[in-house]
Amino acid sequence: MPELPEVETVRRGLEPVIVGARLTRLRQNRPDLRFPFPERFVERLEGASVERIDRRAKYLLAALSTGETWVTHLGMTGRFTVDGEQLGEFEESAPIAGKHEHMSFCALKEGRVTRVGFADARRFGFMGLIQTAQVETHPWFVSMGPEPLGNGFSAAHLAEVFDGKKQSIKVSLLDQRNVAGLGNIYVCEALYRARISPLIAAGKISKPRLETLTAVIRDVLNDAIAAGGSTLKDFANAEGGQGYFQHRFDVYGREGKPCLGKPCLGEGCTDVVKRVVQGGRSTFYCPSCQRR
Ligand SMILES: [Zn+2]
């Protein structure tokens, strides 16, 4: 499933093409994705100009000249293509056209026409149109915590929302009300880099360690964005479901493999990565490097 860095990569790919462009020649090839397309979807987009494109957690939000915001969630296999080229690299590439392309349009900007398509083989993605003034109070967004890369995300914020919490730090970081858009892979990686045990109660973590954690979360996400969100590869994983492996992951997906950590003693860690299930999701961690 695309996580925040992959969605941000797609946003950055769409931005130069659609911001300032007029949307024309819209096509909608089926009534629904995971949910039905909005009523009169094509009509409401046709002729509109895109004023900006933002990302909130894993949602893309294109603010239109019509006063509406066009919201897209990529689900698991949602992919945008620009003139036939897929934006971002994912474990499965998008069919450029054909039965899995569910909508398309042309972006007209400075006399240039660019064709943009949206394909979604498994159709877990969805699109919506929301009054721009009502985006923040919409059910999809109203209870979301701050963006991990935004100004509202800080050790002070985490200290406040984690105060007295007995829930594990791992599960707490996946709770979108505490911080928006963090997925399983990046939470595992961040806790590993911050050397915090995923098993510790969120309310037990000291302020200095929360300072480290917030900085590390930003680093992990920025590194993945800098890599173009391009390093996820399909692999048959131990959870028996779909999983993703990235060569650059330090801990995620590395159960039973040697820890890559180099603890302060100047010697490499000799422990192996362990996997536990927390909140129904796999957690990968090093019991030696990640302290309680
Ligand atoms: Zn270790």
mmCIF file of C-alpha atoms in Angstrom, residues 7 12 52 70 83 136 196 209 245:
data_model
loop_
_atom_site.group_PDB
_atom_site.id
_atom_site.type_symbol
_atom_site.label_atom_id
_atom_site.label_comp_id
_atom_site.label_asym_id
_atom_site.label_seq_id
_atom_site.Cartn_x
_atom_site.Cartn_y
_atom_site.Cartn_z
ATOM 1 C CA VAL A 7 1.762 9.748 -2.015
ATOM 2 C CA ARG A 12 5.075 16.380 -6.557
ATOM 3 C CA ARG A 52 -3.028 24.032 -5.846
ATOM 4 C CA TRP A 70 -10.995 17.139 -5.579
ATOM 5 C CA ASP A 83 1.332 11.270 -20.799
ATOM 6 C CA GLU A 136 -11.173 20.308 7.492
ATOM 7 C CA ILE A 196 12.813 3.138 21.335
ATOM 8 C CA ARG A 209 13.251 10.708 23.738
ATOM 9 C CA PHE A 245 10.314 -4.921 1.156
#
